[in-house]
PDB file of C-alpha atoms in Angstrom:
ATOM      1  CA  UNK A  11      -7.470  -5.063  15.690  1.00 51.00           C
ATOM      2  CA  UNK A  12      -8.594  -2.573  12.764  1.00 55.00           C
ATOM      3  CA  UNK A  13      -9.564  -4.275   9.735  1.00 76.00           C
ATOM      4  CA  UNK A  14     -10.344  -2.601   6.322  1.00 88.00           C
ATOM      5  CA  UNK A  15     -12.572  -4.631   4.161  1.00 92.00           C
ATOM      6  CA  UNK A  16     -12.816  -3.989   0.626  1.00 94.00           C
ATOM      7  CA  UNK A  17     -15.679  -5.355  -1.904  1.00 94.00           C
ATOM      8  CA  UNK A  18     -15.955  -6.466  -4.801  1.00 94.00           C
ATOM      9  CA  UNK A  19     -12.234  -8.083  -4.736  1.00 92.00           C
ATOM     10  CA  UNK A  20     -12.224  -8.081  -8.517  1.00 94.00           C
ATOM     11  CA  UNK A  21     -14.432  -6.405 -11.190  1.00 95.00           C
ATOM     12  CA  UNK A  22     -14.604  -6.589 -15.010  1.00 96.00           C
ATOM     13  CA  UNK A  23     -15.926  -3.199 -16.215  1.00 97.00           C
ATOM     14  CA  UNK A  24     -16.835  -2.472 -20.045  1.00 97.00           C
ATOM     15  CA  UNK A  25     -15.001   0.376 -21.205  1.00 97.00           C
ATOM     16  CA  UNK A  26     -17.072   3.465 -21.086  1.00 97.00           C
ATOM     17  CA  UNK A  27     -19.341   2.151 -18.452  1.00 97.00           C
ATOM     18  CA  UNK A  28     -19.355   3.387 -14.651  1.00 98.00           C
ATOM     19  CA  UNK A  29     -18.315   1.231 -11.724  1.00 97.00           C
ATOM     20  CA  UNK A  30     -18.040   1.831  -7.911  1.00 98.00           C
ATOM     21  CA  UNK A  31     -15.511   0.016  -5.348  1.00 97.00           C
ATOM     22  CA  UNK A  32     -16.494   0.148  -1.646  1.00 97.00           C
ATOM     23  CA  UNK A  33     -14.131  -0.003   1.659  1.00 96.00           C
ATOM     24  CA  UNK A  34     -15.746  -0.608   5.022  1.00 95.00           C
ATOM     25  CA  UNK A  35     -14.156  -0.779   8.592  1.00 92.00           C
ATOM     26  CA  UNK A  36     -15.061  -2.528  11.408  1.00 88.00           C
ATOM     27  CA  UNK A  37     -13.787   0.852  13.320  1.00 88.00           C
ATOM     28  CA  UNK A  38     -14.153   4.291  13.036  1.00 89.00           C
ATOM     29  CA  UNK A  39     -11.523   5.847  10.929  1.00 88.00           C
ATOM     30  CA  UNK A  40      -9.700   8.956  11.757  1.00 87.00           C
ATOM     31  CA  UNK A  41      -9.112   9.340   7.656  1.00 89.00           C
ATOM     32  CA  UNK A  42      -8.997   7.079   4.891  1.00 93.00           C
ATOM     33  CA  UNK A  43      -6.943   7.023   1.855  1.00 94.00           C
ATOM     34  CA  UNK A  44      -7.259   5.558  -1.766  1.00 97.00           C
ATOM     35  CA  UNK A  45      -4.442   4.276  -3.719  1.00 97.00           C
ATOM     36  CA  UNK A  46      -4.249   3.076  -7.082  1.00 97.00           C
ATOM     37  CA  UNK A  47      -1.585   0.209  -8.124  1.00 96.00           C
ATOM     38  CA  UNK A  48      -1.030  -0.245 -12.058  1.00 95.00           C
ATOM     39  CA  UNK A  49      -0.232  -3.881 -13.113  1.00 92.00           C
ATOM     40  CA  UNK A  50       3.596  -4.497 -12.607  1.00 89.00           C
ATOM     41  CA  UNK A  51       3.829  -1.209 -10.432  1.00 92.00           C
ATOM     42  CA  UNK A  52       3.643   0.182  -6.920  1.00 94.00           C
ATOM     43  CA  UNK A  53       0.632   1.675  -5.360  1.00 95.00           C
ATOM     44  CA  UNK A  54       0.503   5.573  -6.216  1.00 96.00           C
ATOM     45  CA  UNK A  55      -1.484   7.915  -3.513  1.00 95.00           C
ATOM     46  CA  UNK A  56      -4.790   9.055  -4.933  1.00 97.00           C
ATOM     47  CA  UNK A  57      -6.383  10.990  -2.087  1.00 96.00           C
ATOM     48  CA  UNK A  58      -7.033  11.178   1.550  1.00 94.00           C
ATOM     49  CA  UNK A  59     -10.574  12.032   2.992  1.00 94.00           C
ATOM     50  CA  UNK A  60     -10.785  13.135   6.843  1.00 92.00           C
ATOM     51  CA  UNK A  61     -14.182  14.571   7.400  1.00 94.00           C
ATOM     52  CA  UNK A  62     -17.203  12.744   8.092  1.00 96.00           C
ATOM     53  CA  UNK A  63     -19.606  12.809   4.783  1.00 97.00           C
ATOM     54  CA  UNK A  64     -16.727  14.187   2.925  1.00 97.00           C
ATOM     55  CA  UNK A  65     -16.951  13.952  -1.079  1.00 98.00           C
ATOM     56  CA  UNK A  66     -14.243  14.833  -3.165  1.00 98.00           C
ATOM     57  CA  UNK A  67     -14.000  14.619  -7.381  1.00 97.00           C
ATOM     58  CA  UNK A  68     -10.676  14.037  -9.274  1.00 96.00           C
ATOM     59  CA  UNK A  69     -11.986  14.290 -13.168  1.00 97.00           C
ATOM     60  CA  UNK A  70     -14.025  11.060 -13.235  1.00 98.00           C
ATOM     61  CA  UNK A  71     -13.339   9.606  -9.877  1.00 98.00           C
ATOM     62  CA  UNK A  72     -15.641  10.579  -7.041  1.00 98.00           C
ATOM     63  CA  UNK A  73     -14.234   9.752  -3.423  1.00 98.00           C
ATOM     64  CA  UNK A  74     -16.821   9.550  -0.506  1.00 98.00           C
ATOM     65  CA  UNK A  75     -16.425   9.419   3.189  1.00 97.00           C
ATOM     66  CA  UNK A  76     -19.338   7.698   5.043  1.00 96.00           C
ATOM     67  CA  UNK A  77     -21.037   9.955   7.755  1.00 95.00           C
ATOM     68  CA  UNK A  78     -20.092   7.276  10.531  1.00 94.00           C
ATOM     69  CA  UNK A  79     -16.517   7.435   9.058  1.00 93.00           C
ATOM     70  CA  UNK A  80     -16.500   3.711   8.735  1.00 93.00           C
ATOM     71  CA  UNK A  81     -17.227   3.634   5.054  1.00 95.00           C
ATOM     72  CA  UNK A  82     -15.875   4.550   1.937  1.00 97.00           C
ATOM     73  CA  UNK A  83     -16.146   4.414  -2.070  1.00 98.00           C
ATOM     74  CA  UNK A  84     -14.816   5.399  -4.895  1.00 98.00           C
ATOM     75  CA  UNK A  85     -17.060   5.683  -8.270  1.00 98.00           C
ATOM     76  CA  UNK A  86     -15.428   6.066 -11.687  1.00 98.00           C
ATOM     77  CA  UNK A  87     -17.479   7.471 -14.487  1.00 98.00           C
ATOM     78  CA  UNK A  88     -17.161   6.323 -18.235  1.00 98.00           C
ATOM     79  CA  UNK A  89     -14.578   4.040 -17.548  1.00 97.00           C
ATOM     80  CA  UNK A  90     -10.920   3.944 -19.736  1.00 97.00           C
ATOM     81  CA  UNK A  91      -8.526   1.308 -20.333  1.00 96.00           C
ATOM     82  CA  UNK A  92      -6.166   3.440 -18.391  1.00 96.00           C
ATOM     83  CA  UNK A  93      -8.383   3.077 -15.362  1.00 97.00           C
ATOM     84  CA  UNK A  94      -7.111  -0.637 -14.984  1.00 97.00           C
ATOM     85  CA  UNK A  95      -5.282  -1.475 -11.803  1.00 96.00           C
ATOM     86  CA  UNK A  96      -5.957  -2.362  -8.293  1.00 95.00           C
ATOM     87  CA  UNK A  97      -7.389   0.371  -6.135  1.00 97.00           C
ATOM     88  CA  UNK A  98      -6.653   0.267  -2.335  1.00 96.00           C
ATOM     89  CA  UNK A  99      -8.359   2.025   0.396  1.00 95.00           C
ATOM     90  CA  UNK A 100      -6.151   2.341   3.749  1.00 92.00           C
ATOM     91  CA  UNK A 101      -7.242   3.212   7.416  1.00 87.00           C
ATOM     92  CA  UNK A 102      -4.878   4.963   9.807  1.00 78.00           C
ATOM     93  CA  UNK A 103      -4.145   2.989  12.901  1.00 70.00           C
ATOM     94  CA  UNK A 104      -2.453   4.210  15.845  1.00 66.00           C
ATOM     95  CA  UNK A 105       1.055   5.781  15.233  1.00 65.00           C
ATOM     96  CA  UNK A 106      -0.259   6.195  11.865  1.00 67.00           C
ATOM     97  CA  UNK A 107       0.272   3.258  10.492  1.00 75.00           C
ATOM     98  CA  UNK A 108      -1.687   2.237   7.367  1.00 81.00           C
ATOM     99  CA  UNK A 109      -3.834  -0.657   7.386  1.00 82.00           C
ATOM    100  CA  UNK A 110      -4.645  -1.689   3.523  1.00 88.00           C
ATOM    101  CA  UNK A 111      -7.551  -3.376   2.329  1.00 89.00           C
ATOM    102  CA  UNK A 112      -6.937  -6.352  -0.325  1.00 89.00           C
ATOM    103  CA  UNK A 113      -7.817  -4.208  -2.881  1.00 93.00           C
ATOM    104  CA  UNK A 114     -10.219  -4.367  -5.876  1.00 95.00           C
ATOM    105  CA  UNK A 115      -8.556  -5.632  -9.000  1.00 94.00           C
ATOM    106  CA  UNK A 116     -10.160  -3.728 -12.030  1.00 96.00           C
ATOM    107  CA  UNK A 117      -9.947  -5.442 -15.500  1.00 96.00           C
ATOM    108  CA  UNK A 118     -11.318  -2.944 -18.229  1.00 96.00           C
ATOM    109  CA  UNK A 119     -13.235  -4.507 -21.575  1.00 95.00           C
ATOM    110  CA  UNK A 120     -12.446  -2.542 -24.489  1.00 92.00           C
TER     111      UNK A 120
ATOM    112  CA  UNK B   3      11.582  16.591  -3.214  1.00 78.00           C
ATOM    113  CA  UNK B   4      11.401  13.669  -1.473  1.00 79.00           C
ATOM    114  CA  UNK B   5      12.453   9.985  -3.230  1.00 91.00           C
ATOM    115  CA  UNK B   6      12.417   6.681  -2.045  1.00 95.00           C
ATOM    116  CA  UNK B   7      15.152   3.768  -3.461  1.00 95.00           C
ATOM    117  CA  UNK B   8      14.521   0.305  -3.145  1.00 95.00           C
ATOM    118  CA  UNK B   9      16.531  -2.597  -4.524  1.00 92.00           C
ATOM    119  CA  UNK B  10      17.120  -4.781  -6.345  1.00 93.00           C
ATOM    120  CA  UNK B  11      14.116  -4.993  -8.607  1.00 94.00           C
ATOM    121  CA  UNK B  12      13.993  -8.783  -9.104  1.00 95.00           C
ATOM    122  CA  UNK B  13      15.879 -11.094  -6.752  1.00 97.00           C
ATOM    123  CA  UNK B  14      15.733 -14.920  -7.660  1.00 97.00           C
ATOM    124  CA  UNK B  15      17.298 -16.765  -4.315  1.00 97.00           C
ATOM    125  CA  UNK B  16      17.545 -20.746  -3.577  1.00 98.00           C
ATOM    126  CA  UNK B  17      15.685 -21.589  -0.397  1.00 97.00           C
ATOM    127  CA  UNK B  18      17.553 -21.640   2.735  1.00 97.00           C
ATOM    128  CA  UNK B  19      19.808 -18.576   1.623  1.00 97.00           C
ATOM    129  CA  UNK B  20      19.978 -15.271   3.386  1.00 97.00           C
ATOM    130  CA  UNK B  21      17.985 -12.233   2.054  1.00 96.00           C
ATOM    131  CA  UNK B  22      18.903  -8.391   2.486  1.00 96.00           C
ATOM    132  CA  UNK B  23      16.869  -5.672   0.779  1.00 96.00           C
ATOM    133  CA  UNK B  24      17.483  -2.176   1.285  1.00 96.00           C
ATOM    134  CA  UNK B  25      15.427   0.880   1.116  1.00 97.00           C
ATOM    135  CA  UNK B  26      16.506   4.616   1.333  1.00 97.00           C
ATOM    136  CA  UNK B  27      14.487   7.698   1.695  1.00 96.00           C
ATOM    137  CA  UNK B  28      15.950  11.336   0.782  1.00 94.00           C
ATOM    138  CA  UNK B  29      14.572  14.695   0.974  1.00 91.00           C
ATOM    139  CA  UNK B  30      12.968  13.975   4.281  1.00 90.00           C
ATOM    140  CA  UNK B  31      14.098  13.481   7.829  1.00 88.00           C
ATOM    141  CA  UNK B  32      12.278  11.280  10.441  1.00 90.00           C
ATOM    142  CA  UNK B  33      10.227   9.325   8.196  1.00 92.00           C
ATOM    143  CA  UNK B  34       7.815   6.666   9.242  1.00 91.00           C
ATOM    144  CA  UNK B  35       9.065   3.497   7.294  1.00 94.00           C
ATOM    145  CA  UNK B  36       7.152   0.679   6.185  1.00 93.00           C
ATOM    146  CA  UNK B  37       7.984  -3.092   4.680  1.00 95.00           C
ATOM    147  CA  UNK B  38       4.820  -4.740   2.993  1.00 94.00           C
ATOM    148  CA  UNK B  39       4.783  -7.782   1.051  1.00 93.00           C
ATOM    149  CA  UNK B  40       2.076  -8.666  -1.539  1.00 91.00           C
ATOM    150  CA  UNK B  41       1.492 -11.997  -2.834  1.00 81.00           C
ATOM    151  CA  UNK B  42       0.644 -12.523  -6.483  1.00 73.00           C
ATOM    152  CA  UNK B  43      -2.895 -11.195  -7.306  1.00 68.00           C
ATOM    153  CA  UNK B  44      -3.419 -10.389  -3.576  1.00 73.00           C
ATOM    154  CA  UNK B  45      -3.375  -7.111  -1.067  1.00 84.00           C
ATOM    155  CA  UNK B  46      -0.682  -5.220   1.030  1.00 89.00           C
ATOM    156  CA  UNK B  47       0.349  -6.920   4.151  1.00 88.00           C
ATOM    157  CA  UNK B  48       2.469  -4.562   6.348  1.00 88.00           C
ATOM    158  CA  UNK B  49       5.305  -6.649   7.678  1.00 92.00           C
ATOM    159  CA  UNK B  50       7.240  -3.934  10.054  1.00 93.00           C
ATOM    160  CA  UNK B  51       6.881  -0.158  10.699  1.00 91.00           C
ATOM    161  CA  UNK B  52       9.667   2.149  12.364  1.00 93.00           C
ATOM    162  CA  UNK B  53       8.985   5.410  13.576  1.00 90.00           C
ATOM    163  CA  UNK B  54      12.454   5.940  14.396  1.00 92.00           C
ATOM    164  CA  UNK B  55      16.203   4.687  14.319  1.00 94.00           C
ATOM    165  CA  UNK B  56      16.142   1.295  15.886  1.00 90.00           C
ATOM    166  CA  UNK B  57      12.443   1.267  16.372  1.00 92.00           C
ATOM    167  CA  UNK B  58      10.765  -1.904  14.752  1.00 93.00           C
ATOM    168  CA  UNK B  59       7.217  -3.083  15.155  1.00 90.00           C
ATOM    169  CA  UNK B  60       6.503  -6.538  13.752  1.00 88.00           C
ATOM    170  CA  UNK B  61       3.168  -6.899  12.415  1.00 80.00           C
ATOM    171  CA  UNK B  62       3.063 -10.743  11.896  1.00 77.00           C
ATOM    172  CA  UNK B  63       5.336 -13.215  12.852  1.00 68.00           C
ATOM    173  CA  UNK B  64       7.614 -14.801  10.321  1.00 77.00           C
ATOM    174  CA  UNK B  65      11.022 -15.877   9.010  1.00 88.00           C
ATOM    175  CA  UNK B  66      11.756 -12.137   8.601  1.00 94.00           C
ATOM    176  CA  UNK B  67      13.543  -9.262   9.950  1.00 95.00           C
ATOM    177  CA  UNK B  68      14.043  -5.527   9.808  1.00 96.00           C
ATOM    178  CA  UNK B  69      16.378  -2.631  10.596  1.00 96.00           C
ATOM    179  CA  UNK B  70      16.985   0.706  10.909  1.00 97.00           C
ATOM    180  CA  UNK B  71      20.544   1.713  11.569  1.00 95.00           C
ATOM    181  CA  UNK B  72      20.086   4.947  10.046  1.00 95.00           C
ATOM    182  CA  UNK B  73      17.085   7.609  10.193  1.00 95.00           C
ATOM    183  CA  UNK B  74      16.721   7.062   6.289  1.00 95.00           C
ATOM    184  CA  UNK B  75      17.556   3.634   5.783  1.00 96.00           C
ATOM    185  CA  UNK B  76      15.100   0.587   6.212  1.00 97.00           C
ATOM    186  CA  UNK B  77      16.683  -2.981   5.688  1.00 97.00           C
ATOM    187  CA  UNK B  78      14.705  -6.238   5.436  1.00 96.00           C
ATOM    188  CA  UNK B  79      16.288  -9.478   6.102  1.00 96.00           C
ATOM    189  CA  UNK B  80      16.193 -13.270   6.378  1.00 96.00           C
ATOM    190  CA  UNK B  81      18.788 -15.444   7.458  1.00 95.00           C
ATOM    191  CA  UNK B  82      17.333 -18.444   5.616  1.00 96.00           C
ATOM    192  CA  UNK B  83      14.669 -18.028   2.923  1.00 96.00           C
ATOM    193  CA  UNK B  84      11.450 -20.368   2.562  1.00 95.00           C
ATOM    194  CA  UNK B  85       9.561 -20.917  -0.746  1.00 94.00           C
ATOM    195  CA  UNK B  86       6.474 -19.256   0.771  1.00 91.00           C
ATOM    196  CA  UNK B  87       8.598 -15.916   1.178  1.00 93.00           C
ATOM    197  CA  UNK B  88       8.337 -15.281  -2.387  1.00 93.00           C
ATOM    198  CA  UNK B  89       6.447 -12.008  -3.390  1.00 93.00           C
ATOM    199  CA  UNK B  90       6.484  -8.522  -4.122  1.00 95.00           C
ATOM    200  CA  UNK B  91       8.309  -6.579  -1.328  1.00 96.00           C
ATOM    201  CA  UNK B  92       7.504  -2.695  -1.151  1.00 96.00           C
ATOM    202  CA  UNK B  93       9.162  -0.267   1.052  1.00 97.00           C
ATOM    203  CA  UNK B  94       6.873   2.977   1.791  1.00 95.00           C
ATOM    204  CA  UNK B  95       7.594   6.121   3.751  1.00 94.00           C
ATOM    205  CA  UNK B  96       5.253   8.584   5.161  1.00 90.00           C
ATOM    206  CA  UNK B  97       5.517  11.814   7.345  1.00 85.00           C
ATOM    207  CA  UNK B  98       4.308  12.570  10.882  1.00 69.00           C
ATOM    208  CA  UNK B  99       0.974  14.473  12.210  1.00 64.00           C
ATOM    209  CA  UNK B 100      -1.928  14.179   9.903  1.00 60.00           C
ATOM    210  CA  UNK B 101       0.104  13.943   6.647  1.00 62.00           C
ATOM    211  CA  UNK B 102      -0.033  10.031   6.663  1.00 77.00           C
ATOM    212  CA  UNK B 103       0.185   9.435   2.929  1.00 88.00           C
ATOM    213  CA  UNK B 104       2.561   6.641   1.975  1.00 92.00           C
ATOM    214  CA  UNK B 105       4.954   6.867  -0.992  1.00 94.00           C
ATOM    215  CA  UNK B 106       6.146   3.418  -2.016  1.00 96.00           C
ATOM    216  CA  UNK B 107       9.502   2.362  -3.735  1.00 96.00           C
ATOM    217  CA  UNK B 108       9.563   0.704  -7.137  1.00 95.00           C
ATOM    218  CA  UNK B 109       9.805  -2.772  -5.387  1.00 95.00           C
ATOM    219  CA  UNK B 110      11.335  -5.848  -5.161  1.00 96.00           C
ATOM    220  CA  UNK B 111      10.103  -8.857  -6.737  1.00 95.00           C
ATOM    221  CA  UNK B 112      11.644 -11.747  -4.919  1.00 96.00           C
ATOM    222  CA  UNK B 113      11.298 -15.773  -5.924  1.00 96.00           C
ATOM    223  CA  UNK B 114      12.611 -18.176  -3.794  1.00 96.00           C
ATOM    224  CA  UNK B 115      13.549 -21.301  -5.697  1.00 97.00           C
TER     225      UNK B 115
END
């Protein structure tokens, strides 16, 4: 079945620096979603990308969907302590089922 | 607006005891409903998925079962808990069509002792 792989699984980022997290699929995705889970919390939807090569921005966050619709990335600039958490990507399978990656756990170093 | 309720927030149960976690959704009809499990520091494992009343798809073989007795009610159950059932259980819903973003409940942290 479709698998969504995320790399890296863990990141330690210095406050103020930029970082990127990646999501790769073994099959072409109809769309891809990104979620953020704060420590002790539940995942919260961030964004959905649908079109090949699509780029969307939310303040310091830039989301990109690959041309082949098999990979995606999330780039965060000027990291803040509030960026701590686990970032998940999710691909849509048949019957609109969401297949989540294992997540990228981000620790921000003040 | 739509809301999702999941309870209890935390639960400590002995091995071999039964389990019942409930999830209800308000403000929408015919939602897709999900049960996920998250082990400590791990990703989200899809356990069950439902597109309608009485329609349950199981993603992985396990010690758990799910039921959807009403359109906006999703229940996760076990007859006899195992130590390996410990984890963070999350209920979620999504709409149909192209709006597939999932909205998660607050989660239940289950510890089997």
